Short mmCIF file of C-alpha atoms in Angstrom, two decimals:
data_model
loop_
_atom_site.label_atom_id
_atom_site.label_comp_id
_atom_site.label_asym_id
_atom_site.label_seq_id
_atom_site.Cartn_x
_atom_site.Cartn_y
_atom_site.Cartn_z
CA UNK A 779 133.29 153.87 25.45
CA UNK A 780 132.18 151.99 28.66
CA UNK A 781 129.21 150.93 27.16
CA UNK A 782 131.26 149.18 24.16
CA UNK A 783 133.37 147.64 26.57
CA UNK A 784 130.52 145.99 29.04
CA UNK A 785 127.55 145.49 26.53
CA UNK A 786 128.25 143.15 24.16
CA UNK A 787 125.29 141.89 21.85
CA UNK A 788 123.77 139.05 23.58
CA UNK A 789 120.49 137.12 22.36
CA UNK A 790 117.41 138.21 23.86
CA UNK A 791 117.17 135.82 26.51
CA UNK A 792 120.72 136.85 27.67
CA UNK A 793 119.47 140.61 28.01
CA UNK A 794 116.18 139.32 30.13
CA UNK A 795 118.17 137.22 32.11
CA UNK A 796 120.80 140.13 33.20
CA UNK A 797 117.56 142.50 33.75
CA UNK A 798 116.32 139.73 36.01
CA UNK A 799 119.31 139.60 38.13
CA UNK A 800 119.46 143.52 38.06
CA UNK A 801 116.52 143.96 39.51
CA UNK A 802 116.12 141.62 42.49
CA UNK A 803 115.15 143.62 45.25
CA UNK A 804 115.72 141.57 48.30
CA UNK A 805 114.98 143.71 51.19
CA UNK A 806 111.19 142.54 51.23
CA UNK A 807 110.65 140.18 54.53
CA UNK A 808 108.87 137.23 51.84
CA UNK A 809 112.77 137.03 50.72
CA UNK A 810 113.05 137.31 47.02
CA UNK A 811 114.49 134.92 44.46
CA UNK A 812 118.02 134.43 43.85
CA UNK A 813 120.77 132.15 41.80
CA UNK A 814 123.35 133.54 44.36
CA UNK A 815 124.33 135.79 47.34
CA UNK A 816 125.02 138.50 44.63
CA UNK A 817 121.81 138.85 43.67
CA UNK A 818 120.92 139.52 47.70
CA UNK A 819 121.32 143.52 49.22
CA UNK A 820 121.33 144.57 52.95
CA UNK A 821 123.28 141.71 54.28
CA UNK A 822 120.70 139.19 53.26
CA UNK A 823 122.27 135.99 51.93
CA UNK A 824 120.99 133.52 49.13
CA UNK A 825 119.27 130.21 50.60
CA UNK A 826 117.23 128.05 49.20
CA UNK A 827 116.85 129.91 46.44
CA UNK A 828 115.72 132.70 48.23
CA UNK A 829 117.25 136.23 49.99
CA UNK A 830 117.01 135.73 53.72
CA UNK A 831 118.41 137.59 56.41
CA UNK A 832 121.41 135.74 58.63
CA UNK A 833 118.52 135.10 61.77
CA UNK A 834 116.10 133.67 59.32
CA UNK A 835 118.63 130.72 58.62
CA UNK A 836 121.22 132.07 56.55
CA UNK A 837 124.82 132.25 57.51
CA UNK A 838 126.43 135.31 57.23
CA UNK A 839 129.22 135.16 54.86
CA UNK A 840 132.65 135.21 56.02
CA UNK A 841 134.24 138.49 56.00
CA UNK A 842 136.95 137.65 53.42
CA UNK A 843 134.33 135.66 51.42
CA UNK A 844 135.73 138.20 48.36
CA UNK A 845 132.38 140.84 47.82
CA UNK A 846 133.31 143.61 45.56
CA UNK A 847 135.10 146.70 47.06
CA UNK A 848 133.81 149.30 45.46
CA UNK A 849 134.32 151.89 48.10
CA UNK A 850 132.15 154.86 47.24
CA UNK A 851 130.92 154.11 43.84
CA UNK A 852 127.67 152.59 44.86
CA UNK A 853 126.61 155.77 46.90
CA UNK A 854 127.32 158.11 44.54
CA UNK A 855 127.33 156.73 41.33
CA UNK A 856 130.88 157.46 40.87
CA UNK A 857 133.41 156.81 37.80
CA UNK A 858 133.57 153.06 38.57
CA UNK A 859 130.12 151.98 39.31
CA UNK A 860 129.63 149.63 37.07
CA UNK A 861 125.64 149.16 37.89
CA UNK A 862 124.36 145.68 37.30
CA UNK A 863 127.67 144.39 35.23
CA UNK A 864 128.82 143.66 39.49
CA UNK A 865 125.88 141.52 40.34
CA UNK A 866 126.71 139.05 38.14
CA UNK A 867 129.68 137.99 39.97
CA UNK A 868 129.77 135.09 41.92
CA UNK A 869 131.42 134.45 45.16
CA UNK A 870 131.73 130.67 45.26
CA UNK A 871 131.58 127.51 42.79
CA UNK A 872 128.43 126.44 41.74
CA UNK A 873 126.88 123.17 41.26
CA UNK A 874 125.21 124.02 38.15
CA UNK A 875 126.18 126.81 34.69
CA UNK A 876 124.18 129.60 34.76
CA UNK A 877 123.69 130.97 31.20
CA UNK A 878 124.76 134.16 29.98
CA UNK A 879 126.62 135.45 32.28
CA UNK A 880 129.88 134.87 31.22
CA UNK A 881 131.18 133.14 34.50
CA UNK A 882 132.97 129.21 34.43
CA UNK A 883 129.95 129.14 37.70
CA UNK A 884 130.52 125.14 38.02
CA UNK A 885 134.27 125.74 37.37
CA UNK A 886 134.63 123.06 34.86
CA UNK A 887 136.73 125.08 32.55
CA UNK A 888 133.66 125.87 30.21
CA UNK A 889 131.72 128.82 30.41
CA UNK A 890 127.94 128.94 29.29
CA UNK A 891 128.17 125.79 28.40
CA UNK A 892 124.53 124.16 27.31
CA UNK A 893 123.67 127.62 26.58
CA UNK A 894 121.79 128.34 23.51
CA UNK A 895 122.70 131.50 21.41
CA UNK A 896 122.42 133.26 18.45
CA UNK A 897 125.00 132.28 15.96
CA UNK A 898 127.28 135.19 15.29
CA UNK A 899 126.47 136.73 18.64
CA UNK A 900 129.36 138.16 21.16
CA UNK A 901 129.43 138.68 25.06
CA UNK A 902 131.53 139.33 27.75
CA UNK A 903 133.55 136.66 29.38
CA UNK A 904 135.69 135.79 32.14
CA UNK A 905 138.34 133.05 31.59
CA UNK A 906 137.81 129.51 33.01
CA UNK A 907 140.14 129.61 36.72
CA UNK A 908 140.62 133.50 36.72
CA UNK A 909 142.21 134.65 39.82
CA UNK A 910 140.87 136.33 42.62
CA UNK A 911 142.48 139.24 41.44
CA UNK A 912 141.44 139.89 38.11
CA UNK A 913 140.55 143.44 38.24
CA UNK A 914 136.92 144.11 36.54
CA UNK A 915 138.48 145.14 33.03
CA UNK A 916 139.70 141.58 32.44
CA UNK A 917 136.47 140.83 30.88
CA UNK A 918 137.07 139.14 27.59
CA UNK A 919 135.12 138.02 24.60
CA UNK A 920 133.13 134.83 23.08
CA UNK A 921 131.40 134.39 19.95
CA UNK A 922 128.51 132.32 19.59
CA UNK A 923 129.74 129.40 16.60
CA UNK A 924 127.75 126.89 14.60
CA UNK A 925 125.51 127.48 11.49
CA UNK A 926 122.94 126.12 13.06
CA UNK A 927 119.51 127.82 14.44
CA UNK A 928 121.35 127.61 17.98
CA UNK A 929 125.32 128.01 18.59
CA UNK A 930 126.81 127.09 21.27
CA UNK A 931 129.80 129.86 22.90
CA UNK A 932 133.42 129.53 21.81
CA UNK A 933 136.33 130.01 23.93
CA UNK A 934 136.79 133.32 26.04
CA UNK A 935 139.64 135.89 24.55
CA UNK A 936 140.86 139.37 24.86
CA UNK A 937 140.55 139.52 28.82
CA UNK A 938 143.06 142.34 29.54
CA UNK A 939 145.89 141.24 31.33
CA UNK A 940 145.07 137.20 30.60
CA UNK A 941 145.10 135.51 34.20
CA UNK A 942 146.65 136.99 36.62
CA UNK A 943 144.04 139.98 35.57
CA UNK A 944 144.43 143.58 33.99
CA UNK A 945 146.80 145.76 35.21
CA UNK A 946 144.95 148.93 35.13
CA UNK A 947 141.80 148.16 36.33
CA UNK A 948 138.22 149.80 35.24
CA UNK A 949 139.79 153.18 34.55
CA UNK A 950 138.60 155.75 32.05
CA UNK A 951 141.85 157.21 30.42
CA UNK A 952 141.17 159.99 28.63
CA UNK A 953 144.28 160.96 25.93
CA UNK A 954 143.73 165.15 26.02
CA UNK A 955 145.89 165.84 22.83
CA UNK A 956 147.12 164.42 19.49
CA UNK A 957 149.93 161.73 19.24
CA UNK A 958 153.43 163.18 19.58
CA UNK A 959 155.68 163.57 16.70
CA UNK A 960 157.48 160.05 16.85
CA UNK A 961 156.21 157.14 16.91
CA UNK A 962 153.81 156.25 19.58
CA UNK A 963 150.62 154.64 17.81
CA UNK A 964 150.50 152.07 19.90
CA UNK A 965 150.53 153.95 22.99
CA UNK A 966 146.71 154.24 23.34
CA UNK A 967 146.25 149.95 22.37
CA UNK A 968 149.03 149.46 25.26
CA UNK A 969 146.58 151.36 27.69
CA UNK A 970 143.83 149.20 26.57
CA UNK A 971 145.55 145.93 26.71
CA UNK A 972 146.59 146.76 30.32
CA UNK A 973 142.54 146.99 31.01
CA UNK A 974 141.76 150.25 30.47
CA UNK A 975 139.29 152.36 28.79
CA UNK A 976 141.11 154.71 26.59
CA UNK A 977 139.82 157.61 24.62
CA UNK A 978 141.92 160.14 22.90
CA UNK A 979 139.98 163.47 22.55
CA UNK A 980 140.63 167.39 21.72
CA UNK A 981 143.16 165.85 19.29
CA UNK A 982 142.52 168.51 16.83
CA UNK A 983 143.09 172.96 16.08
CA UNK A 984 139.07 173.02 16.18
CA UNK A 985 138.32 170.91 19.66
CA UNK A 986 135.23 172.62 20.82
CA UNK A 987 135.47 174.49 24.49
CA UNK A 988 136.67 171.78 27.49
CA UNK A 989 133.47 171.45 29.49
CA UNK A 990 133.43 169.62 32.72
CA UNK A 991 130.59 167.46 31.27
CA UNK A 992 133.04 166.33 29.10
CA UNK A 993 135.90 165.45 32.07
CA UNK A 994 133.55 163.89 33.95
CA UNK A 995 133.39 160.64 31.60
CA UNK A 996 137.05 159.96 32.50
CA UNK A 997 138.83 159.09 35.86
CA UNK A 998 142.21 159.83 34.35
CA UNK A 999 143.27 162.46 31.96
CA UNK A 1000 146.96 162.07 29.82
CA UNK A 1001 147.84 165.87 28.64
CA UNK A 1002 149.78 164.73 25.07
CA UNK A 1003 150.26 167.06 22.35
CA UNK A 1004 148.04 170.11 23.00
CA UNK A 1005 146.48 171.18 19.21
CA UNK A 1006 145.53 174.89 20.88
CA UNK A 1007 145.44 176.93 23.51
CA UNK A 1008 143.02 177.07 26.60
CA UNK A 1009 141.27 180.14 27.81
CA UNK A 1010 141.60 181.10 31.81
CA UNK A 1011 137.90 179.50 31.94
CA UNK A 1012 139.18 175.80 30.35
CA UNK A 1013 141.60 175.91 32.20
CA UNK A 1014 139.34 176.36 35.62
CA UNK A 1015 137.12 173.79 34.47
CA UNK A 1016 139.76 171.25 34.61
CA UNK A 1017 141.36 172.84 38.14
CA UNK A 1018 138.04 172.24 39.51
CA UNK A 1019 137.83 168.86 38.10
CA UNK A 1020 140.99 167.73 39.71
CA UNK A 1021 140.64 168.99 42.88
CA UNK A 1022 136.57 166.70 43.02
CA UNK A 1023 138.88 163.68 42.25
CA UNK A 1024 140.16 163.18 38.87
CA UNK A 1025 143.63 162.25 38.18
CA UNK A 1026 145.86 164.39 36.10
CA UNK A 1027 148.93 163.38 34.16
CA UNK A 1028 150.68 166.40 31.86
CA UNK A 1029 153.45 165.71 29.39
CA UNK A 1030 155.00 168.15 27.39
CA UNK A 1031 158.88 168.73 25.24
CA UNK A 1032 156.92 168.66 21.72
CA UNK A 1033 158.78 170.15 19.31
CA UNK A 1034 161.37 170.72 22.01
CA UNK A 1035 158.72 172.81 24.21
CA UNK A 1036 158.13 174.94 21.13
CA UNK A 1037 154.45 174.77 21.92
CA UNK A 1038 154.50 174.03 25.82
CA UNK A 1039 152.58 177.16 25.79
CA UNK A 1040 149.30 175.40 25.06
CA UNK A 1041 150.29 173.22 28.34
CA UNK A 1042 150.71 176.43 30.49
CA UNK A 1043 147.89 178.19 29.09
CA UNK A 1044 145.63 174.70 30.43
CA UNK A 1045 147.41 174.30 33.58
CA UNK A 1046 147.36 178.25 34.45
CA UNK A 1047 144.41 177.42 36.99
CA UNK A 1048 145.69 174.54 38.15
CA UNK A 1049 148.93 175.58 40.15
CA UNK A 1050 152.12 173.40 38.74
CA UNK A 1051 153.02 174.39 35.28
CA UNK A 1052 156.23 174.36 33.53
CA UNK A 1053 158.69 176.66 32.53
CA UNK A 1054 159.24 177.06 28.81
CA UNK A 1055 162.74 179.43 29.39
CA UNK A 1056 164.14 177.07 30.90
CA UNK A 1057 164.02 174.16 27.93
CA UNK A 1058 164.83 172.57 26.06
CA UNK A 1059 166.59 169.99 28.73
CA UNK A 1060 168.12 166.62 27.73
CA UNK A 1061 167.94 163.72 30.19
CA UNK A 1062 168.03 161.18 30.97
CA UNK A 1063 165.83 162.12 34.17
CA UNK A 1064 166.90 160.39 37.12
CA UNK A 1065 163.65 159.69 39.25
CA UNK A 1066 162.84 160.21 42.82
CA UNK A 1067 161.51 158.04 45.63
CA UNK A 1068 157.68 158.73 45.35
CA UNK A 1069 154.72 156.28 45.10
CA UNK A 1070 155.03 156.66 40.65
CA UNK A 1071 158.38 155.49 40.97
CA UNK A 1072 158.80 152.62 42.86
CA UNK A 1073 159.91 148.93 41.11
CA UNK A 1074 157.33 146.24 40.86
CA UNK A 1075 158.03 144.46 44.02
CA UNK A 1076 158.53 148.24 46.02
CA UNK A 1077 162.17 147.70 46.69
CA UNK A 1078 163.63 150.16 45.14
CA UNK A 1079 163.40 153.37 42.96
CA UNK A 1080 162.86 152.76 39.01
CA UNK A 1081 166.41 153.64 37.50
CA UNK A 1082 166.34 157.03 35.04
CA UNK A 1083 164.13 156.99 32.21
CA UNK A 1084 164.25 158.83 28.67
CA UNK A 1085 163.93 162.73 28.49
CA UNK A 1086 164.73 164.75 25.46
CA UNK A 1087 164.09 168.25 24.63
CA UNK A 1088 161.43 168.51 27.61
CA UNK A 1089 160.82 171.39 30.18
CA UNK A 1090 161.41 172.15 34.32
CA UNK A 1091 158.25 171.97 35.98
CA UNK A 1092 157.10 174.42 38.63
CA UNK A 1093 155.34 174.49 41.98
CA UNK A 1094 153.61 177.54 43.31
CA UNK A 1095 154.62 178.27 46.44
CA UNK A 1096 151.30 177.52 48.38
CA UNK A 1097 151.50 173.90 47.12
CA UNK A 1098 155.40 173.73 47.94
CA UNK A 1099 155.59 170.52 50.23
CA UNK A 1100 152.09 169.12 48.74
CA UNK A 1101 153.12 168.90 45.13
CA UNK A 1102 156.67 167.60 45.46
CA UNK A 1103 159.67 166.85 43.03
CA UNK A 1104 159.78 163.10 41.72
CA UNK A 1105 161.86 163.33 38.64
CA UNK A 1106 165.18 165.90 38.47
CA UNK A 1107 167.96 166.26 35.84
CA UNK A 1108 171.00 167.34 37.79
CA UNK A 1109 169.32 170.28 39.73
CA UNK A 1110 166.16 170.97 37.36
CA UNK A 1111 163.01 169.41 38.44
CA UNK A 1112 161.46 168.13 35.60
CA UNK A 1113 158.71 165.84 37.14
CA UNK A 1114 156.35 166.94 40.37
CA UNK A 1115 153.54 165.13 41.69
CA UNK A 1116 151.15 165.60 44.86
CA UNK A 1117 147.46 165.33 45.93
CA UNK A 1118 145.10 168.72 44.62
CA UNK A 1119 142.06 168.52 46.60
CA UNK A 1120 140.23 165.15 46.47
CA UNK A 1121 142.39 164.86 43.13
CA UNK A 1122 145.63 164.10 41.98
CA UNK A 1123 148.40 165.46 39.50
CA UNK A 1124 151.61 164.54 37.91
CA UNK A 1125 153.36 166.79 35.24
CA UNK A 1126 156.60 165.29 33.46
CA UNK A 1127 158.34 167.75 31.28
CA UNK A 1128 158.65 165.37 28.06
CA UNK A 1129 156.69 163.03 26.03
CA UNK A 1130 159.47 160.57 24.70
CA UNK A 1131 158.18 158.28 27.81
CA UNK A 1132 154.92 157.35 25.43
CA UNK A 1133 157.00 156.56 22.53
CA UNK A 1134 156.56 152.99 20.91
CA UNK A 1135 160.38 152.87 21.17
CA UNK A 1136 160.68 153.67 24.53
CA UNK A 1137 157.97 151.78 26.81
CA UNK A 1138 158.34 148.41 24.42
CA UNK A 1139 161.86 148.11 24.91
CA UNK A 1140 162.68 149.82 28.62
CA UNK A 1141 160.82 147.78 31.53
CA UNK A 1142 161.32 150.59 33.46
CA UNK A 1143 159.06 152.76 31.16
CA UNK A 1144 155.77 150.59 31.35
CA UNK A 1145 156.26 150.31 35.20
CA UNK A 1146 156.40 154.06 35.78
CA UNK A 1147 153.02 154.34 33.67
CA UNK A 1148 151.68 151.33 35.84
CA UNK A 1149 152.70 153.52 38.99
CA UNK A 1150 151.37 156.84 38.02
CA UNK A 1151 148.12 155.45 36.30
CA UNK A 1152 147.51 153.92 39.57
CA UNK A 1153 148.60 156.76 42.11
CA UNK A 1154 146.60 158.88 39.88
CA UNK A 1155 142.94 157.10 39.71
CA UNK A 1156 143.10 154.36 42.98
CA UNK A 1157 141.02 151.64 41.65
CA UNK A 1158 140.87 148.53 44.16
CA UNK A 1159 137.70 147.21 43.08
CA UNK A 1160 138.21 143.79 41.97
CA UNK A 1161 136.14 140.57 40.34
CA UNK A 1162 136.03 136.99 42.90
CA UNK A 1163 135.78 133.92 41.39
CA UNK A 1164 136.72 130.26 41.52
CA UNK A 1165 139.65 129.04 40.91
#
């Protein structure tokens, strides 16, 4: 899915340019060729077409020059390590337009103008004037137009989040299980339009054994309507993945909790779980103060959200005070969240917050989802770009 999102179908020339930029090794004392500072490594800067140390005549870029913040991604090849994709991002407006990088390098509101392309091919792009806060998944797509041998690039469309960038960053979200009983066909699409790379998996009764390798393809897993029960070994696989840095959000309440035993089996080794004997409960659910429940400006807690036919959430004694309540119906705790090892887990005892009728009409629910995703799987990487 990542490849599909970031690897369009550029011409052969475009591929050669990307490979050339990605292969730049600027640690050589002689100074390798460069087009921008993005082509240089090891603290070097691009001066007169060559990578140089600041002491050799280059000026050290300002601390707030806007380099992409990858955290530890480059060191450990983590989930958000996009490789050479990041090397194409420029730090300032250029005198001339560069071809085949999908950027408005010279800030003239045109992308790759005068760059030959094969009609019918497509390439990724960032809209002109993209703000410095646009996240990596703000990339859109442009098509090569004209029926002649050499075409020209059309406008950039489909960029996640528009000019303000994608809300959900570049997270790979796995939706585990089938959709809920009510209309929720647009839930996955909604996540994608917010910038997420969303993939549904384990959505049939014949789903294969849950393996660590499959979980490693995601930054965050949202558990929906599971179609089978899970073994203790599979539950341990999930628990290990979370403790090693994964983000896990689990819903239940499907069939008014009649099939909740499937979620309970999956969560056995994780710790927090659901109580089938407590349901079904009807809300709405009152949200408690927590990083996942605040308004957009952080000044207040979101209003109650839909909760119909769900279950109570439980926390084992050893995790009390770490995994804490964040949603209640009266005295019943129906939502809990907290860190587990290097990862995070959040349980919400109902699935109505995924239904089209709820998230498309109640502003609190999209904000609740945004809060949950960004808390469960932090992603601070942004693309700096000329305004």
